[in-house]
Coordinates of N, CA and C in Angstrom, one line a residue:
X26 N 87.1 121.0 156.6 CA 87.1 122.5 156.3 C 88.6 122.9 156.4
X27 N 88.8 123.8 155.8 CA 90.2 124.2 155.6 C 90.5 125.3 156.7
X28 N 92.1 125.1 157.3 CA 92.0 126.5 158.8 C 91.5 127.2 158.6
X29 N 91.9 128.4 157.2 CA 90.9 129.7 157.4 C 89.6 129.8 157.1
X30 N 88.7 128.9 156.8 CA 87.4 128.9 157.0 C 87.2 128.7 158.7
X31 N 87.7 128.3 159.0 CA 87.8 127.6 160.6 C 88.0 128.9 161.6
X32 N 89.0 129.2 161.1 CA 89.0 130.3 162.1 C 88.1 131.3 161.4
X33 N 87.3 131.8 160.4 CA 86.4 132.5 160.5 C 84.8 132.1 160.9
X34 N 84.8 130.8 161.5 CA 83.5 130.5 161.4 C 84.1 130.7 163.1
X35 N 85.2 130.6 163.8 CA 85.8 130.9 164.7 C 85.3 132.0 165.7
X36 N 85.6 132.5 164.8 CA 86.1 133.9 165.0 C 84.9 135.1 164.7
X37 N 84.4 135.0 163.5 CA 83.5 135.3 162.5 C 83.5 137.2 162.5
X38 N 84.3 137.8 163.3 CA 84.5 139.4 163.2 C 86.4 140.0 162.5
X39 N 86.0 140.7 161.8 CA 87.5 141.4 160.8 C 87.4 142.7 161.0
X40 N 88.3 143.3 162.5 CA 88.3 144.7 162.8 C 89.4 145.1 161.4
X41 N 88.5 145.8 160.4 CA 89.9 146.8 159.5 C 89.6 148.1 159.8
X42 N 90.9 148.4 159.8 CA 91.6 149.7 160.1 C 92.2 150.1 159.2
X43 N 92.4 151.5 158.9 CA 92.6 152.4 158.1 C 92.9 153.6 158.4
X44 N 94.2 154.0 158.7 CA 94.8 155.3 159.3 C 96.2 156.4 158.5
X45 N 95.4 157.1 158.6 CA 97.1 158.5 158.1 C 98.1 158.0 158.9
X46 N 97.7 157.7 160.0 CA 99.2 157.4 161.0 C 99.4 156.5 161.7
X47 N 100.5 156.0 162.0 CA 100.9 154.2 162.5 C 100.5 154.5 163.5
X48 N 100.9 155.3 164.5 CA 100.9 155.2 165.6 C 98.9 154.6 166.0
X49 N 98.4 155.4 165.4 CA 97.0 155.8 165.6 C 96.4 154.2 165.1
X50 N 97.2 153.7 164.0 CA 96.6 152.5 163.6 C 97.2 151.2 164.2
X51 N 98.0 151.2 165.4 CA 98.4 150.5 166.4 C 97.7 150.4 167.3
X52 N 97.4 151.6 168.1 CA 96.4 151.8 169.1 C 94.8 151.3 169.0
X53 N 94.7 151.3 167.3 CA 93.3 150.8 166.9 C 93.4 149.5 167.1
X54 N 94.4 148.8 166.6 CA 94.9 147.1 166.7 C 94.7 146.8 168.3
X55 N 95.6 147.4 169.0 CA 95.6 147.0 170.1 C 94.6 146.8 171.0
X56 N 93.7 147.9 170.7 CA 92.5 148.5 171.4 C 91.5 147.0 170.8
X57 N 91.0 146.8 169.8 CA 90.3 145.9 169.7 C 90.4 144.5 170.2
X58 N 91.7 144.4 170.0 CA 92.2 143.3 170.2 C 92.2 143.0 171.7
X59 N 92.8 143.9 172.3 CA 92.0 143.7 173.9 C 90.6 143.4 174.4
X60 N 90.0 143.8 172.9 CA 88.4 143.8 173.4 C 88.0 142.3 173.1
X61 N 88.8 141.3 172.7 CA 88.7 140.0 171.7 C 88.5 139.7 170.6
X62 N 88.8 140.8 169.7 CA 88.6 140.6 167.9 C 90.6 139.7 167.5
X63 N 90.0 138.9 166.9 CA 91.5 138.1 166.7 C 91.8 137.8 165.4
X64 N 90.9 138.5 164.7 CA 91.1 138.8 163.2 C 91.2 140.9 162.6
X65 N 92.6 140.7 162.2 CA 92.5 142.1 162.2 C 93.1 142.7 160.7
X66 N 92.8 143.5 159.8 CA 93.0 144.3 158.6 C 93.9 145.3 158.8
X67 N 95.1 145.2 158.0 CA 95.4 146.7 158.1 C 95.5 146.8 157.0
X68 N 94.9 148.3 156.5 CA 94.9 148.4 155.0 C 95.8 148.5 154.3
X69 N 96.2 148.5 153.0 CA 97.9 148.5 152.7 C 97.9 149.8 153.0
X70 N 97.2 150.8 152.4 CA 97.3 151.9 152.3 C 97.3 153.1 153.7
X71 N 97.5 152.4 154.4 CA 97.3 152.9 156.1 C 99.2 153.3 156.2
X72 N 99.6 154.4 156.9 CA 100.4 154.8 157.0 C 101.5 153.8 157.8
X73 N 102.1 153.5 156.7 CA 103.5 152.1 157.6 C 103.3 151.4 157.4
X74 N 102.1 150.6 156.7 CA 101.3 149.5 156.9 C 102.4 147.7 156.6
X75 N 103.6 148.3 156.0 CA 104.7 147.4 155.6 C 105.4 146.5 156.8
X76 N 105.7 148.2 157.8 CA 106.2 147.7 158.9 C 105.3 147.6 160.4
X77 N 104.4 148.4 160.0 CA 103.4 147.9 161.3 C 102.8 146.3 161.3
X78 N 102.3 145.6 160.3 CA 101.8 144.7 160.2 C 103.2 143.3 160.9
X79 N 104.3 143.1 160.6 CA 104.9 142.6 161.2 C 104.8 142.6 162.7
X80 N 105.4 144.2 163.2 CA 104.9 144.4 164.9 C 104.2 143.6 165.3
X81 N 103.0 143.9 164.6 CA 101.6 143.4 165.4 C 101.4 142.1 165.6
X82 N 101.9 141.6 164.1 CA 102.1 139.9 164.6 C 102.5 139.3 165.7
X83 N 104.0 140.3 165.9 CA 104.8 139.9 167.1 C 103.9 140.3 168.7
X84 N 103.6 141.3 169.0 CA 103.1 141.9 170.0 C 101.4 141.4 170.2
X85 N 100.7 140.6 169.2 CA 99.7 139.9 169.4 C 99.6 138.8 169.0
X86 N 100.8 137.7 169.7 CA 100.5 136.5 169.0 C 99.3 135.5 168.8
X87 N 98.1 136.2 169.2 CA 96.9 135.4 169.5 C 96.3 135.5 168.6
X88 N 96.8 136.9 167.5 CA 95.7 137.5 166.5 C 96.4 137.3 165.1
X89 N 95.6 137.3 164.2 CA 95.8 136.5 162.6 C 95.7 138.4 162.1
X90 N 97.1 138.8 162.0 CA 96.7 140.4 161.4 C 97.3 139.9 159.8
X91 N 96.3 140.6 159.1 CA 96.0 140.6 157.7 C 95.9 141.8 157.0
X92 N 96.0 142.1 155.7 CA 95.9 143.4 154.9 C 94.8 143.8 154.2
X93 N 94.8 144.6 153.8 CA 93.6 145.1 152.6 C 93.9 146.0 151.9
X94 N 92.5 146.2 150.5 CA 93.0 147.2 149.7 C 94.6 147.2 148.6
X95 N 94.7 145.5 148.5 CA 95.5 145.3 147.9 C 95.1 145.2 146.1
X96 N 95.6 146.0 145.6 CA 95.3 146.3 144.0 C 95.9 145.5 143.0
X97 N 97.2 145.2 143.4 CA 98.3 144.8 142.4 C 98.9 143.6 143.3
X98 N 99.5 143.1 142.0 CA 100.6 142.1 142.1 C 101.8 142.4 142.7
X99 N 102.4 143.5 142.7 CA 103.5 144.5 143.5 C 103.2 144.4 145.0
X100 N 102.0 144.9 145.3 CA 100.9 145.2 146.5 C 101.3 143.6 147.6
X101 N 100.6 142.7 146.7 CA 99.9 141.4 147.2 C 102.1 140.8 147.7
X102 N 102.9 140.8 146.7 CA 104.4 140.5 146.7 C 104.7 141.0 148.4
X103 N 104.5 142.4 148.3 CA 105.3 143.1 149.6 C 104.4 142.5 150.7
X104 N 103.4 142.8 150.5 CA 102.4 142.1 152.0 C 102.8 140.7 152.3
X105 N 102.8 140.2 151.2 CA 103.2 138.5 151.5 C 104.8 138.0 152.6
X106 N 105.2 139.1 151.9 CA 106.8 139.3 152.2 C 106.8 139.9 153.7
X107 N 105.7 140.8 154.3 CA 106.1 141.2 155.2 C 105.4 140.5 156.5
X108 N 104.6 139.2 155.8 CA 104.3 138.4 157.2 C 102.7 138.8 156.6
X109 N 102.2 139.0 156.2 CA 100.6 139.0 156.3 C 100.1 137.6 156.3
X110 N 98.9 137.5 157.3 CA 98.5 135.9 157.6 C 97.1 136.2 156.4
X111 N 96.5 137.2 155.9 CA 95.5 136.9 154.9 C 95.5 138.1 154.0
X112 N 94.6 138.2 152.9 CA 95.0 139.5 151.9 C 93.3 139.6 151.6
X113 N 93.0 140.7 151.8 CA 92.0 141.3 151.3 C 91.9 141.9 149.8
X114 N 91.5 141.9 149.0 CA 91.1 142.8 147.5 C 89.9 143.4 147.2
X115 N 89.7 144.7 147.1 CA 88.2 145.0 146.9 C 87.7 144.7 145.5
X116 N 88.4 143.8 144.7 CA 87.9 143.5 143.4 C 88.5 142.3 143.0
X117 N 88.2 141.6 142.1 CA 88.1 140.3 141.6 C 89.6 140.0 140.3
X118 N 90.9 139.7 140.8 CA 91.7 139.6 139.9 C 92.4 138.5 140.0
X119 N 92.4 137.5 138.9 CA 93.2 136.0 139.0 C 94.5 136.2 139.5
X120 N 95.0 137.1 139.1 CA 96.2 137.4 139.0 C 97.0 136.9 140.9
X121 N 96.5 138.1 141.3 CA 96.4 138.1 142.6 C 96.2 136.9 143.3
X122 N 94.8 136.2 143.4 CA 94.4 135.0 143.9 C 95.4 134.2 143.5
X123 N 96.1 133.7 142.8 CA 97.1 132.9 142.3 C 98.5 133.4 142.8
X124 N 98.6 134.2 143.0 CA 99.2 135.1 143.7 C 99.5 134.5 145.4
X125 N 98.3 134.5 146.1 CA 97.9 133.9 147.0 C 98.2 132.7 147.8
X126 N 97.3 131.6 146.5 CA 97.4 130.2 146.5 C 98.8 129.7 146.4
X127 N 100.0 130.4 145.4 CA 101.4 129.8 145.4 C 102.2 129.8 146.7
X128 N 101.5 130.8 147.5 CA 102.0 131.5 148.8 C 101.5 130.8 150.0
X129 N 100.1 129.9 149.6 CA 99.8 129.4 150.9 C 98.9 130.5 151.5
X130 N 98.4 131.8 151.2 CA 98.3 132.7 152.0 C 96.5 132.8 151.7
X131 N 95.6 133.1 152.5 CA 94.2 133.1 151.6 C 94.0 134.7 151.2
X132 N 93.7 134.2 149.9 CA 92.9 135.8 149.4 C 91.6 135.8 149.4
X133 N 91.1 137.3 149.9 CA 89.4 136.9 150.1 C 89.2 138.1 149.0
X134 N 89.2 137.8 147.8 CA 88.7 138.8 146.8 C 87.5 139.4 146.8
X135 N 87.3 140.7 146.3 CA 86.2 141.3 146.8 C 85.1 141.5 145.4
X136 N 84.2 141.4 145.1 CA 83.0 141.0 144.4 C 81.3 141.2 144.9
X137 N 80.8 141.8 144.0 CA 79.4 142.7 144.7 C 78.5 141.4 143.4
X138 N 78.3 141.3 142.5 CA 77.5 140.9 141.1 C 77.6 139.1 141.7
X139 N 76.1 138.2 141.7 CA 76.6 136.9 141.7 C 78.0 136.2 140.2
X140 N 77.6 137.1 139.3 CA 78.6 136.9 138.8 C 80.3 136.6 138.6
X141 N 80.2 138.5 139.5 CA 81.9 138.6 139.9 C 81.6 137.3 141.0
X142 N 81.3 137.3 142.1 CA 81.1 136.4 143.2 C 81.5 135.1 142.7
X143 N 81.3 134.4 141.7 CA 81.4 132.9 141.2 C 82.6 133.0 140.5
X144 N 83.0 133.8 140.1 CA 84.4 134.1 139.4 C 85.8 134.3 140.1
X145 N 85.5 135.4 141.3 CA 85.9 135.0 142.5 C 86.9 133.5 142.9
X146 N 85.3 133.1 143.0 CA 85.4 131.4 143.8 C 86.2 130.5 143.1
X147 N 85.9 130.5 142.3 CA 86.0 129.2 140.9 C 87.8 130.3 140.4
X148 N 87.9 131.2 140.5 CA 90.0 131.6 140.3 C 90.0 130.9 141.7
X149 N 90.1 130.6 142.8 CA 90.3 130.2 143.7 C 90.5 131.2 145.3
X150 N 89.6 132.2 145.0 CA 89.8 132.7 146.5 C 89.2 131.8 147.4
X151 N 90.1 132.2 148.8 CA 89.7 131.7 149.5 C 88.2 131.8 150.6
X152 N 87.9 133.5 150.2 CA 86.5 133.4 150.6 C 86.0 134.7 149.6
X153 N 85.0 135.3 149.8 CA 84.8 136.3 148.9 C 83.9 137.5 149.6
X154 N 84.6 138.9 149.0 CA 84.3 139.6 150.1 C 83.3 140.5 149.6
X155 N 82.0 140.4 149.6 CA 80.7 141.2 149.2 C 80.7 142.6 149.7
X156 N 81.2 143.5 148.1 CA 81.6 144.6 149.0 C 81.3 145.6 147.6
X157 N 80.5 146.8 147.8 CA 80.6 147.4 149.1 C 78.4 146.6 149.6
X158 N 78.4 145.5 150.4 CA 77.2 144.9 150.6 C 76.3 146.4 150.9
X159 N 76.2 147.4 151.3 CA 75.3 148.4 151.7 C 74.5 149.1 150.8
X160 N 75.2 149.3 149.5 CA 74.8 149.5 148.4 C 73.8 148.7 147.4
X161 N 74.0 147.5 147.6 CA 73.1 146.3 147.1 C 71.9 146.7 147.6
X162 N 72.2 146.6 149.2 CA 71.1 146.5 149.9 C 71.0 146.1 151.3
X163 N 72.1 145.4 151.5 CA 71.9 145.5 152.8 C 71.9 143.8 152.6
X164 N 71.2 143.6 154.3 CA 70.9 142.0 154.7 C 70.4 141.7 153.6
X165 N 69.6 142.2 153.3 CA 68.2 141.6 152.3 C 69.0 141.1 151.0
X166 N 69.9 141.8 150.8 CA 70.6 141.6 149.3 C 72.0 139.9 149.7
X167 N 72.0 140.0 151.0 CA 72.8 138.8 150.9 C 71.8 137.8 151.8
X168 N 70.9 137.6 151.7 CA 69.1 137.0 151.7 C 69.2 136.1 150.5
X169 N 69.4 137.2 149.2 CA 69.1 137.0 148.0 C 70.1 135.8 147.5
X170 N 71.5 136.4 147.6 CA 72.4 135.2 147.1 C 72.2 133.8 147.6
X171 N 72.6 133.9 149.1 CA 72.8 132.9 149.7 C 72.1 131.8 149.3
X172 N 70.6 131.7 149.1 CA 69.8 130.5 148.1 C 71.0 129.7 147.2
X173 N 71.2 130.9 146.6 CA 71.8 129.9 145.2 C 73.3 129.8 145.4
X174 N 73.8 130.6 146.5 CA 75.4 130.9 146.7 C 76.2 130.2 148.0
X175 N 75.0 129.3 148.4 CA 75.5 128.5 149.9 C 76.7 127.7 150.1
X176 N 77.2 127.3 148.7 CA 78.6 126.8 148.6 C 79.9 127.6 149.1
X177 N 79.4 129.3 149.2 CA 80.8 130.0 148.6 C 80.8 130.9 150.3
X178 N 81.8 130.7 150.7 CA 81.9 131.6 152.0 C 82.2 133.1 151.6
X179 N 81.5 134.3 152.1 CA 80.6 135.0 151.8 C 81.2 135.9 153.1
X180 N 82.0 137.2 153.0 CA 82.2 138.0 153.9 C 81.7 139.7 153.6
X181 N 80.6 140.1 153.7 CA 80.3 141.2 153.6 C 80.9 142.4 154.5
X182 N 81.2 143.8 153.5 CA 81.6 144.8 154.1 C 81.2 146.2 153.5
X183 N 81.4 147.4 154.1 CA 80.8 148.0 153.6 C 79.1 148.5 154.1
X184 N 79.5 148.5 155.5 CA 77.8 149.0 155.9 C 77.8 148.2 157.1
X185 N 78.7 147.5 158.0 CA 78.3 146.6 158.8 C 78.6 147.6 160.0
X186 N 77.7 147.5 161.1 CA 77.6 148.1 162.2 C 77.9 147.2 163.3
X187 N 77.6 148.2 164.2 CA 77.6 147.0 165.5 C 75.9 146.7 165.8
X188 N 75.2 147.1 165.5 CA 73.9 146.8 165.4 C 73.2 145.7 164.4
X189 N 74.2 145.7 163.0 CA 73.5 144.6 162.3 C 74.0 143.6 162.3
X190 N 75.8 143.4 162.7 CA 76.7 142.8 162.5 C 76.0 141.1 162.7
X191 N 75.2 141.0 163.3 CA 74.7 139.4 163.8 C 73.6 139.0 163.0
X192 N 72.9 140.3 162.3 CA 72.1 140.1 161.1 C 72.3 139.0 160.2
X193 N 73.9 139.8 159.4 CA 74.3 139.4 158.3 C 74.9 137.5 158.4
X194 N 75.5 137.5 160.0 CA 75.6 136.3 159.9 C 74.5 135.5 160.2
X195 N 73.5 135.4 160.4 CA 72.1 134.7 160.6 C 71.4 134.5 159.1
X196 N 72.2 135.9 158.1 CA 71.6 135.5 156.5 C 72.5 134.7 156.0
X197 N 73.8 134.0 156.6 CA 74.5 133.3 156.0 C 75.9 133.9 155.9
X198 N 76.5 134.6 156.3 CA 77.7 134.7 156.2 C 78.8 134.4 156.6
X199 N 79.9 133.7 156.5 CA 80.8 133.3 156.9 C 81.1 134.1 158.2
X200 N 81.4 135.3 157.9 CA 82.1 136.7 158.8 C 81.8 137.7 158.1
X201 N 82.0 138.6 159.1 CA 82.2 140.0 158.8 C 83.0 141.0 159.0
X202 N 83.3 141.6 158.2 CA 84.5 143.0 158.0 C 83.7 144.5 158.7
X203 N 84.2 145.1 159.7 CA 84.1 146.2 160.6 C 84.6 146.8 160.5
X204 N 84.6 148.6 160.0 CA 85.5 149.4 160.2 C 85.2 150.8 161.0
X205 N 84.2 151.5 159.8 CA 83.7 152.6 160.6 C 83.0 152.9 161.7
X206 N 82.2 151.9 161.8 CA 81.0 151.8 162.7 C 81.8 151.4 164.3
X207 N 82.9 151.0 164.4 CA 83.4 150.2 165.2 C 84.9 151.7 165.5
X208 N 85.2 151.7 164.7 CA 86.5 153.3 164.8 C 86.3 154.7 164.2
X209 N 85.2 155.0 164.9 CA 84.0 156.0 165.2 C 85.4 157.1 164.9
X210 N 85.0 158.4 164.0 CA 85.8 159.3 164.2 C 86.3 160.1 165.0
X211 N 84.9 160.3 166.1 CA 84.7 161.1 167.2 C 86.1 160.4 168.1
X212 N 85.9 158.8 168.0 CA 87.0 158.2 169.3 C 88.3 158.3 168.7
X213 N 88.5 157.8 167.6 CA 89.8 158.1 166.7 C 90.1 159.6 166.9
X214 N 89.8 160.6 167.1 CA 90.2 161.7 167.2 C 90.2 162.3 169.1
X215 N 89.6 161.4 169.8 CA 90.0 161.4 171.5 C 90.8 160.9 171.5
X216 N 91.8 159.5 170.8 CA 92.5 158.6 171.4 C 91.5 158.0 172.6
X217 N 90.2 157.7 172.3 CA 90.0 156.9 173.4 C 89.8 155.4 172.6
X218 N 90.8 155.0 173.5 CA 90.9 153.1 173.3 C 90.1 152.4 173.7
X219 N 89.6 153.1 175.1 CA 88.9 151.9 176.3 C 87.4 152.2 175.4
X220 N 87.4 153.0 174.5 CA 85.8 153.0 173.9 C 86.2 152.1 173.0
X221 N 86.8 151.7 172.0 CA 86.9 150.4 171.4 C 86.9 149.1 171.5
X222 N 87.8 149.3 172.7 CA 87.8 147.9 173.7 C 86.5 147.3 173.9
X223 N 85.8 148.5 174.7 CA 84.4 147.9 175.0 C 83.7 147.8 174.1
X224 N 83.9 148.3 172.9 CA 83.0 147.8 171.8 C 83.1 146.8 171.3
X225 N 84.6 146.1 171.3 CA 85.0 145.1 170.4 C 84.2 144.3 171.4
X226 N 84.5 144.0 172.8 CA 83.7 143.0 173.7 C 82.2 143.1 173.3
X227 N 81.5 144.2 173.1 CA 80.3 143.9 173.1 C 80.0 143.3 171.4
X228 N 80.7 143.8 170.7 CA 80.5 143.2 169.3 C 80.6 141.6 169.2
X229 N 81.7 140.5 170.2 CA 82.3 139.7 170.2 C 81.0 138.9 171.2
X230 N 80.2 139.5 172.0 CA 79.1 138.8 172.5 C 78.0 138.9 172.2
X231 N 78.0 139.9 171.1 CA 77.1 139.6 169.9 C 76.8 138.8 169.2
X232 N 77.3 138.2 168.4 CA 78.0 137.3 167.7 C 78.5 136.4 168.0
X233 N 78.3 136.1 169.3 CA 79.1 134.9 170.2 C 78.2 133.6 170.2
X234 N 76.9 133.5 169.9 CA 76.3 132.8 169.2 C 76.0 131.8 168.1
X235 N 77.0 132.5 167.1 CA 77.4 132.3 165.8 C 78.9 131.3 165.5
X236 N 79.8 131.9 166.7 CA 80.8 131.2 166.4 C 80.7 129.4 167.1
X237 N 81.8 129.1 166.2 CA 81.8 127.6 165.8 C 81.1 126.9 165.4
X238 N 79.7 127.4 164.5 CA 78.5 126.7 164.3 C 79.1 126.6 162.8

């Protein structure tokens, strides 16, 4: 198996974050990451996202901080350039994935249709990111794939809680992507961290189960 399958069968949780303001999307990094999530998103489109994602690298050497919401080939260039360990895409473009692969860097392109999903795979992402899975349906709808899709590592987002999060890997999924459910507006607008913290811990012994299997 290849490292980044490794470390998500590792790891198997992706705190992303998405913020107006650096400062606020540091404190979300940090905060989780104290809680033991060691896989972390920052959207491109998150305020700084160019020069925070470097920081983070540095000030959390333990954690794989990665991007998302990358659209373009422009997008995927600068991220690559600024240290990103993985690239997120909410949609399915060769362009990009090859983009990726020249770089060494994994792209987990994003794809809802078994279709887009195998098209995905076969341009060469490195995993694929079932999104937005809530809409489909939920567990039930990645139930459905996995039968005929067990070859393709399979990261659903888009609906994942801290309540189902151990669901979705028990129907087969590599990992899962965390956002809202996990950086609650209410706490995002207290600045309370130590509520994330303890979330990320209890998310992380949720699912503690799952990892290395």
């Amino acid at each position: 198996m290849n490292p980044w399958l490794s470390l998500l069968q590792q790891h198997r949780i992706i705190a992303v974050i998405r913020a107006d303001n650096v400062g606020t999307a540091r404190e979300m990094a940090l905060a989780s990451a104290a809680g033991g999530i060691k896989l972390i998103e920052i959207a491109w489109n998150t305020d700084r996202a160019e020069s925070l994602i470097p920081k983070l690298q540095q000030e959390l050497p333990d954690c794989k901080i990665g991007t998302g919401t990358i659209l373009d080939l422009d997008m995927a260039e600068r991220a690559i350039d600024c240290g990103c360990s993985f690239l997120f895409t909410p949609h399915t473009n060769p362009e990009l994935i090859a983009k990726g692969v020249e770089n060494h860097i994994p792209v987990i392109a994003g794809a809802l249709t078994p279709t887009e999903i195998v098209t995905a795979w076969q341009a060469g992402a490195a995993a694929v990111k079932v999104f937005p899975i809530k809409i489909a349906g939920g567990v039930d709808y990645l139930k459905c794939l996995q039968p005929v899709l067990r070859d393709i590592p399979l990261i659903p987002t888009g609906g994942i809680t801290m309540q189902n999060a151990d669901q979705y890997l028990a129907a087969g999924a590599i990992a899962v992507g965390i956002s809202s459910h996990l950086f609650t507006e209410e706490v995002i607008a207290n600045d309370d961290w130590t509520t994330i913290t303890l979330r990320s811990q209890a998310l992380i012994q949720k699912v503690q189960p799952f990892q290395n299997q």
